[in-house]
PDB file of C-alpha atoms in Angstrom:
ATOM      1  CA  SER M   7     -33.147   4.985 -17.235  1.00 28.00           C
ATOM      2  CA  VAL M   8     -29.635   6.324 -17.470  1.00 31.00           C
ATOM      3  CA  MET M   9     -27.384   5.396 -14.560  1.00 32.00           C
ATOM      4  CA  VAL M  10     -24.040   7.117 -14.391  1.00 33.00           C
ATOM      5  CA  SER M  11     -21.696   6.769 -11.441  1.00 32.00           C
ATOM      6  CA  LEU M  12     -18.830   9.241 -11.493  1.00 34.00           C
ATOM      7  CA  PHE M  13     -16.122   8.169  -9.074  1.00 31.00           C
ATOM      8  CA  ILE M  14     -13.254  10.534  -8.360  1.00 28.00           C
ATOM      9  CA  SER M  15     -10.351   9.081  -6.396  1.00 25.00           C
ATOM     10  CA  PHE M  16      -9.377  11.564  -3.739  1.00 28.00           C
ATOM     11  CA  THR M  17      -9.562  11.334   0.027  1.00 28.00           C
ATOM     12  CA  LEU M  18     -13.036  11.838   1.471  1.00 31.00           C
ATOM     13  CA  ASP M  19     -12.788  14.993   3.533  1.00 31.00           C
ATOM     14  CA  PRO M  20     -15.455  17.559   4.452  1.00 32.00           C
ATOM     15  CA  MET M  21     -13.078  20.312   3.377  1.00 30.00           C
ATOM     16  CA  LEU M  22     -13.314  19.000  -0.192  1.00 32.00           C
ATOM     17  CA  SER M  23     -16.782  20.541  -0.361  1.00 32.00           C
ATOM     18  CA  ALA M  24     -15.188  23.961  -0.872  1.00 32.00           C
ATOM     19  CA  TYR M  25     -16.392  26.311  -3.551  1.00 32.00           C
ATOM     20  CA  TRP M  26     -15.882  25.394  -7.189  1.00 37.00           C
ATOM     21  CA  GLY M  27     -16.596  28.475  -9.250  1.00 42.00           C
ATOM     22  CA  ASP M  28     -17.473  29.195 -12.844  1.00 48.00           C
ATOM     23  CA  PRO M  29     -15.116  32.089 -13.721  1.00 46.00           C
ATOM     24  CA  PRO M  30     -16.016  34.132 -16.801  1.00 48.00           C
ATOM     25  CA  GLY M  31     -14.629  32.593 -19.947  1.00 52.00           C
ATOM     26  CA  TYR M  32     -13.587  29.353 -18.245  1.00 48.00           C
ATOM     27  CA  SER M  33     -15.168  27.279 -21.006  1.00 51.00           C
ATOM     28  CA  HIS M  34     -12.679  28.745 -23.471  1.00 52.00           C
ATOM     29  CA  ARG M  35      -9.672  27.611 -21.465  1.00 56.00           C
ATOM     30  CA  GLU M  36      -7.968  24.256 -21.586  1.00 60.00           C
ATOM     31  CA  GLN M  37      -9.504  22.001 -18.963  1.00 60.00           C
ATOM     32  CA  ARG M  38      -7.182  19.886 -16.826  1.00 65.00           C
ATOM     33  CA  GLY M  39      -7.563  17.439 -13.984  1.00 68.00           C
ATOM     34  CA  MET M  40     -10.688  18.039 -11.906  1.00 70.00           C
ATOM     35  CA  GLY M  41     -11.788  20.810 -14.272  1.00 72.00           C
ATOM     36  CA  LYS M  42     -11.809  18.360 -17.176  1.00 74.00           C
ATOM     37  CA  VAL M  43     -13.879  15.838 -15.200  1.00 74.00           C
ATOM     38  CA  LEU M  44     -16.406  18.488 -14.200  1.00 75.00           C
ATOM     39  CA  HIS M  45     -16.547  19.812 -17.759  1.00 76.00           C
ATOM     40  CA  ARG M  46     -17.410  16.335 -19.018  1.00 77.00           C
ATOM     41  CA  PHE M  47     -20.052  16.044 -16.298  1.00 74.00           C
ATOM     42  CA  ASN M  48     -21.638  19.329 -17.406  1.00 73.00           C
ATOM     43  CA  VAL M  49     -21.572  18.238 -21.052  1.00 72.00           C
ATOM     44  CA  TRP M  50     -23.307  14.985 -20.101  1.00 70.00           C
ATOM     45  CA  PHE M  51     -26.068  16.876 -18.308  1.00 64.00           C
ATOM     46  CA  ASP M  52     -26.457  19.165 -21.321  1.00 64.00           C
ATOM     47  CA  HIS M  53     -27.019  16.196 -23.615  1.00 63.00           C
ATOM     48  CA  GLN M  54     -29.660  14.757 -21.286  1.00 57.00           C
ATOM     49  CA  ALA M  55     -31.772  17.939 -21.200  1.00 50.00           C
ATOM     50  CA  ASP M  56     -34.450  16.694 -23.572  1.00 50.00           C
ATOM     51  CA  ARG M  57     -34.667  13.356 -21.779  1.00 47.00           C
ATOM     52  CA  TYR M  58     -35.120  14.284 -18.147  1.00 41.00           C
ATOM     53  CA  GLY M  59     -36.760  17.680 -18.232  1.00 50.00           C
ATOM     54  CA  ASN M  60     -35.346  20.429 -16.117  1.00 81.00           C
ATOM     55  CA  VAL M  61     -34.763  19.200 -12.555  1.00 93.00           C
ATOM     56  CA  ILE M  62     -31.388  18.506 -10.977  1.00 95.00           C
ATOM     57  CA  ALA M  63     -31.435  17.466  -7.321  1.00 97.00           C
ATOM     58  CA  TRP M  64     -28.230  18.389  -5.546  1.00 96.00           C
ATOM     59  CA  ALA M  65     -27.174  16.230  -2.586  1.00 97.00           C
ATOM     60  CA  HIS M  66     -24.824  18.163  -0.328  1.00 96.00           C
ATOM     61  CA  PRO M  67     -21.433  16.966   0.935  1.00 95.00           C
ATOM     62  CA  THR M  68     -20.531  16.604   4.588  1.00 95.00           C
ATOM     63  CA  SER M  69     -21.376  19.788   6.458  1.00 94.00           C
ATOM     64  CA  GLY M  70     -21.493  18.437  10.028  1.00 94.00           C
ATOM     65  CA  VAL M  71     -23.904  16.497  12.202  1.00 95.00           C
ATOM     66  CA  VAL M  72     -25.512  19.035  14.540  1.00 93.00           C
ATOM     67  CA  GLU M  73     -28.370  21.462  14.076  1.00 92.00           C
ATOM     68  CA  ASP M  74     -26.291  24.503  13.108  1.00 93.00           C
ATOM     69  CA  CYS M  75     -24.494  22.604  10.324  1.00 94.00           C
ATOM     70  CA  ALA M  76     -27.430  22.677   7.904  1.00 95.00           C
ATOM     71  CA  PRO M  77     -26.356  24.013   4.496  1.00 94.00           C
ATOM     72  CA  SER M  78     -29.532  26.123   4.376  1.00 93.00           C
ATOM     73  CA  LEU M  79     -28.204  28.059   7.381  1.00 93.00           C
ATOM     74  CA  MET M  80     -24.901  28.854   5.699  1.00 91.00           C
ATOM     75  CA  PRO M  81     -24.359  32.348   4.258  1.00 88.00           C
ATOM     76  CA  ASP M  82     -23.550  31.075   0.760  1.00 84.00           C
ATOM     77  CA  VAL M  83     -24.875  27.563   0.218  1.00 82.00           C
ATOM     78  CA  SER M  84     -24.827  28.165  -3.537  1.00 82.00           C
ATOM     79  CA  GLY M  85     -21.038  28.240  -3.345  1.00 80.00           C
ATOM     80  CA  MET M  86     -21.053  24.561  -2.381  1.00 82.00           C
ATOM     81  CA  ILE M  87     -22.857  23.442  -5.554  1.00 89.00           C
ATOM     82  CA  TRP M  88     -20.352  22.583  -8.263  1.00 86.00           C
ATOM     83  CA  GLY M  89     -21.541  23.737 -11.673  1.00 88.00           C
ATOM     84  CA  LEU M  90     -24.519  25.690 -10.311  1.00 90.00           C
ATOM     85  CA  ALA M  91     -23.927  28.739 -12.502  1.00 89.00           C
ATOM     86  CA  ASP M  92     -23.967  26.602 -15.647  1.00 89.00           C
ATOM     87  CA  MET M  93     -27.084  24.708 -14.609  1.00 89.00           C
ATOM     88  CA  LEU M  94     -28.994  27.908 -13.890  1.00 85.00           C
ATOM     89  CA  ARG M  95     -27.851  29.587 -17.090  1.00 83.00           C
ATOM     90  CA  GLN M  96     -29.227  26.633 -19.023  1.00 81.00           C
ATOM     91  CA  GLY M  97     -32.605  26.907 -17.324  1.00 80.00           C
ATOM     92  CA  TYR M  98     -32.550  23.916 -15.000  1.00 87.00           C
ATOM     93  CA  VAL M  99     -34.515  23.888 -11.771  1.00 92.00           C
ATOM     94  CA  VAL M 100     -31.927  23.035  -9.102  1.00 94.00           C
ATOM     95  CA  VAL M 101     -33.244  21.714  -5.798  1.00 95.00           C
ATOM     96  CA  ALA M 102     -31.140  21.319  -2.672  1.00 95.00           C
ATOM     97  CA  THR M 103     -32.151  19.741   0.618  1.00 95.00           C
ATOM     98  CA  ASP M 104     -30.789  19.584   4.128  1.00 96.00           C
ATOM     99  CA  TYR M 105     -30.566  16.026   5.393  1.00 97.00           C
ATOM    100  CA  PRO M 106     -32.797  15.042   8.343  1.00 96.00           C
ATOM    101  CA  GLY M 107     -31.643  16.392  11.685  1.00 94.00           C
ATOM    102  CA  LEU M 108     -29.749  19.346  10.225  1.00 96.00           C
ATOM    103  CA  GLY M 109     -31.324  22.708  10.989  1.00 93.00           C
ATOM    104  CA  VAL M 110     -34.009  21.167  13.213  1.00 90.00           C
ATOM    105  CA  PRO M 111     -33.832  21.629  17.006  1.00 90.00           C
ATOM    106  CA  GLY M 112     -33.714  18.447  19.053  1.00 87.00           C
ATOM    107  CA  MET M 113     -33.168  16.041  16.136  1.00 90.00           C
ATOM    108  CA  ILE M 114     -30.182  13.804  15.425  1.00 90.00           C
ATOM    109  CA  HIS M 115     -28.678  13.765  11.955  1.00 96.00           C
ATOM    110  CA  PRO M 116     -28.350  10.138  10.789  1.00 96.00           C
ATOM    111  CA  TYR M 117     -24.915  10.683   9.300  1.00 97.00           C
ATOM    112  CA  LEU M 118     -24.179   8.398   6.323  1.00 96.00           C
ATOM    113  CA  ILE M 119     -27.473   6.554   6.757  1.00 96.00           C
ATOM    114  CA  GLY M 120     -28.301   6.287   3.081  1.00 96.00           C
ATOM    115  CA  VAL M 121     -32.064   5.733   3.172  1.00 97.00           C
ATOM    116  CA  SER M 122     -32.513   8.879   5.254  1.00 96.00           C
ATOM    117  CA  GLU M 123     -30.443  10.913   2.789  1.00 97.00           C
ATOM    118  CA  GLY M 124     -32.165   9.474  -0.269  1.00 98.00           C
ATOM    119  CA  ARG M 125     -35.640  10.229   1.019  1.00 98.00           C
ATOM    120  CA  ALA M 126     -34.641  13.834   1.706  1.00 97.00           C
ATOM    121  CA  VAL M 127     -33.365  14.234  -1.854  1.00 98.00           C
ATOM    122  CA  LEU M 128     -36.536  12.765  -3.347  1.00 98.00           C
ATOM    123  CA  ASP M 129     -38.724  14.940  -1.137  1.00 98.00           C
ATOM    124  CA  SER M 130     -36.849  18.011  -2.386  1.00 97.00           C
ATOM    125  CA  VAL M 131     -37.899  17.191  -5.951  1.00 97.00           C
ATOM    126  CA  ARG M 132     -41.479  16.776  -4.794  1.00 97.00           C
ATOM    127  CA  ALA M 133     -41.283  20.125  -3.031  1.00 96.00           C
ATOM    128  CA  ALA M 134     -40.160  21.830  -6.238  1.00 94.00           C
ATOM    129  CA  ARG M 135     -43.018  20.234  -8.166  1.00 95.00           C
ATOM    130  CA  ALA M 136     -45.452  21.562  -5.565  1.00 95.00           C
ATOM    131  CA  MET M 137     -44.384  25.130  -6.377  1.00 91.00           C
ATOM    132  CA  PRO M 138     -46.618  26.212  -9.266  1.00 85.00           C
ATOM    133  CA  ASP M 139     -44.155  28.722 -10.719  1.00 84.00           C
ATOM    134  CA  ALA M 140     -41.109  26.420 -10.596  1.00 86.00           C
ATOM    135  CA  GLY M 141     -41.928  24.608 -13.821  1.00 86.00           C
ATOM    136  CA  ALA M 142     -40.440  21.397 -12.462  1.00 91.00           C
ATOM    137  CA  SER M 143     -41.315  18.134 -14.179  1.00 91.00           C
ATOM    138  CA  ASN M 144     -41.291  14.722 -12.524  1.00 93.00           C
ATOM    139  CA  ARG M 145     -38.149  13.733 -14.430  1.00 90.00           C
ATOM    140  CA  PHE M 146     -34.906  14.482 -12.642  1.00 95.00           C
ATOM    141  CA  ALA M 147     -31.255  13.612 -12.170  1.00 95.00           C
ATOM    142  CA  VAL M 148     -29.392  13.604  -8.859  1.00 97.00           C
ATOM    143  CA  TRP M 149     -25.842  14.877  -8.402  1.00 95.00           C
ATOM    144  CA  GLY M 150     -23.706  14.850  -5.279  1.00 95.00           C
ATOM    145  CA  HIS M 151     -20.164  14.729  -3.958  1.00 93.00           C
ATOM    146  CA  SER M 152     -18.697  13.118  -0.828  1.00 94.00           C
ATOM    147  CA  GLN M 153     -21.644  12.492   1.530  1.00 96.00           C
ATOM    148  CA  GLY M 154     -23.722  13.791  -1.350  1.00 96.00           C
ATOM    149  CA  GLY M 155     -22.325  11.046  -3.575  1.00 96.00           C
ATOM    150  CA  HIS M 156     -23.419   8.541  -0.947  1.00 97.00           C
ATOM    151  CA  ALA M 157     -26.862  10.167  -0.878  1.00 98.00           C
ATOM    152  CA  SER M 158     -27.049  10.124  -4.677  1.00 97.00           C
ATOM    153  CA  LEU M 159     -26.412   6.385  -4.851  1.00 97.00           C
ATOM    154  CA  TYR M 160     -29.110   5.706  -2.250  1.00 98.00           C
ATOM    155  CA  THR M 161     -31.494   8.023  -4.081  1.00 98.00           C
ATOM    156  CA  GLY M 162     -31.031   5.769  -7.082  1.00 97.00           C
ATOM    157  CA  GLU M 163     -31.648   2.677  -4.961  1.00 97.00           C
ATOM    158  CA  ILE M 164     -34.929   3.783  -3.356  1.00 98.00           C
ATOM    159  CA  ALA M 165     -36.424   6.132  -5.959  1.00 98.00           C
ATOM    160  CA  ALA M 166     -38.763   3.577  -7.538  1.00 97.00           C
ATOM    161  CA  SER M 167     -40.189   2.356  -4.227  1.00 98.00           C
ATOM    162  CA  TYR M 168     -40.232   5.597  -2.212  1.00 98.00           C
ATOM    163  CA  ALA M 169     -41.199   8.023  -4.971  1.00 98.00           C
ATOM    164  CA  PRO M 170     -42.984   6.183  -7.799  1.00 98.00           C
ATOM    165  CA  ASP M 171     -44.463   9.544  -8.811  1.00 97.00           C
ATOM    166  CA  LEU M 172     -40.990  10.691  -9.903  1.00 97.00           C
ATOM    167  CA  LYS M 173     -38.855   9.529 -12.825  1.00 94.00           C
ATOM    168  CA  LEU M 174     -35.155   9.254 -12.035  1.00 95.00           C
ATOM    169  CA  VAL M 175     -33.092   9.275 -15.217  1.00 91.00           C
ATOM    170  CA  GLY M 176     -29.538   9.818 -14.000  1.00 93.00           C
ATOM    171  CA  VAL M 177     -27.262   9.480 -10.984  1.00 96.00           C
ATOM    172  CA  ALA M 178     -23.879  11.212 -10.722  1.00 94.00           C
ATOM    173  CA  ALA M 179     -21.957  10.291  -7.582  1.00 95.00           C
ATOM    174  CA  ALA M 180     -18.568  11.954  -7.155  1.00 93.00           C
ATOM    175  CA  ALA M 181     -16.280  10.456  -4.483  1.00 92.00           C
ATOM    176  CA  PRO M 182     -19.165   8.724  -2.671  1.00 94.00           C
ATOM    177  CA  ALA M 183     -18.570   7.405   0.837  1.00 91.00           C
ATOM    178  CA  THR M 184     -18.543   3.623   0.427  1.00 91.00           C
ATOM    179  CA  TYR M 185     -16.977   0.696   2.323  1.00 91.00           C
ATOM    180  CA  LEU M 186     -17.140   2.845   5.442  1.00 90.00           C
ATOM    181  CA  ILE M 187     -15.102   0.655   7.794  1.00 89.00           C
ATOM    182  CA  GLU M 188     -12.258   0.436   5.297  1.00 93.00           C
ATOM    183  CA  LEU M 189     -12.567   4.148   4.548  1.00 90.00           C
ATOM    184  CA  PHE M 190     -12.349   5.216   8.172  1.00 88.00           C
ATOM    185  CA  ASP M 191      -9.455   2.842   8.792  1.00 91.00           C
ATOM    186  CA  ALA M 192      -7.523   4.169   5.794  1.00 92.00           C
ATOM    187  CA  ASP M 193      -8.080   7.801   6.790  1.00 90.00           C
ATOM    188  CA  LYS M 194      -7.734   7.465  10.558  1.00 88.00           C
ATOM    189  CA  SER M 195      -4.374   9.228  10.725  1.00 91.00           C
ATOM    190  CA  SER M 196      -5.435  12.290   8.714  1.00 93.00           C
ATOM    191  CA  PRO M 197      -7.215  15.322  10.233  1.00 92.00           C
ATOM    192  CA  GLY M 198     -10.118  14.875   7.824  1.00 88.00           C
ATOM    193  CA  GLY M 199     -10.402  11.180   8.631  1.00 90.00           C
ATOM    194  CA  LYS M 200     -10.465  11.902  12.359  1.00 92.00           C
ATOM    195  CA  ASP M 201     -13.227  14.460  11.846  1.00 92.00           C
ATOM    196  CA  LEU M 202     -15.315  12.008   9.814  1.00 91.00           C
ATOM    197  CA  THR M 203     -14.874   9.243  12.374  1.00 91.00           C
ATOM    198  CA  ALA M 204     -15.794  11.571  15.226  1.00 93.00           C
ATOM    199  CA  MET M 205     -18.941  12.755  13.451  1.00 94.00           C
ATOM    200  CA  THR M 206     -19.969   9.191  12.684  1.00 94.00           C
ATOM    201  CA  ILE M 207     -19.493   8.025  16.278  1.00 93.00           C
ATOM    202  CA  TYR M 208     -21.333  11.092  17.607  1.00 93.00           C
ATOM    203  CA  SER M 209     -24.301  10.510  15.305  1.00 95.00           C
ATOM    204  CA  TRP M 210     -24.608   6.731  15.499  1.00 94.00           C
ATOM    205  CA  SER M 211     -24.122   6.515  19.265  1.00 94.00           C
ATOM    206  CA  ARG M 212     -27.061   8.888  19.762  1.00 92.00           C
ATOM    207  CA  LEU M 213     -29.243   7.195  17.166  1.00 92.00           C
ATOM    208  CA  LEU M 214     -28.673   3.820  18.815  1.00 90.00           C
ATOM    209  CA  ASN M 215     -28.760   5.249  22.338  1.00 89.00           C
ATOM    210  CA  ASP M 216     -25.445   3.528  22.961  1.00 88.00           C
ATOM    211  CA  PRO M 217     -22.890   6.020  24.324  1.00 82.00           C
ATOM    212  CA  ALA M 218     -19.443   5.652  22.816  1.00 74.00           C
ATOM    213  CA  SER M 219     -16.762   4.517  25.239  1.00 65.00           C
TER     214      SER M 219
END
């Protein structure tokens, strides 16, 4: 299999999941900074087309931890998927899942619990394969940013054991949430860091039935 981890060094912040568009003619312009990185990412996926079939599983970035924060409930979830226009133009089947607890009444979202995220991503590929007109093969790559990068790495870790019916051929994890204690400590003075810490405490305290004090 092909394992690619794409790490981008900027502060983990839910606001970084903002729209990245594909303006007309952008491929003819000089690419700089983040645009250059994303261009290289798209080129890599292009070169893998014959190897992994036509499925790309997108793992979404931080959207929140309560029911109403599910990406599927947002008015323009497609705007969160970097490179979506290119992937669709090239004929890929793009699948996108909510993580457990998002969009479901009465459930708790296990925020940054990797196994939970990874299973959701793998189940989204299975769901696409169950749709007869989707044309989805069992070979797929996973791509995510921020919390989605975290989910992508865990998808790679559990794919063989949880979904032996699928063939994972590539993992792209942009700015994944790792070393969480150090991350939260480093970002504790920023607005984004405070939001992330608050969401984590809210989620984990309810999962463990141990109210935060």
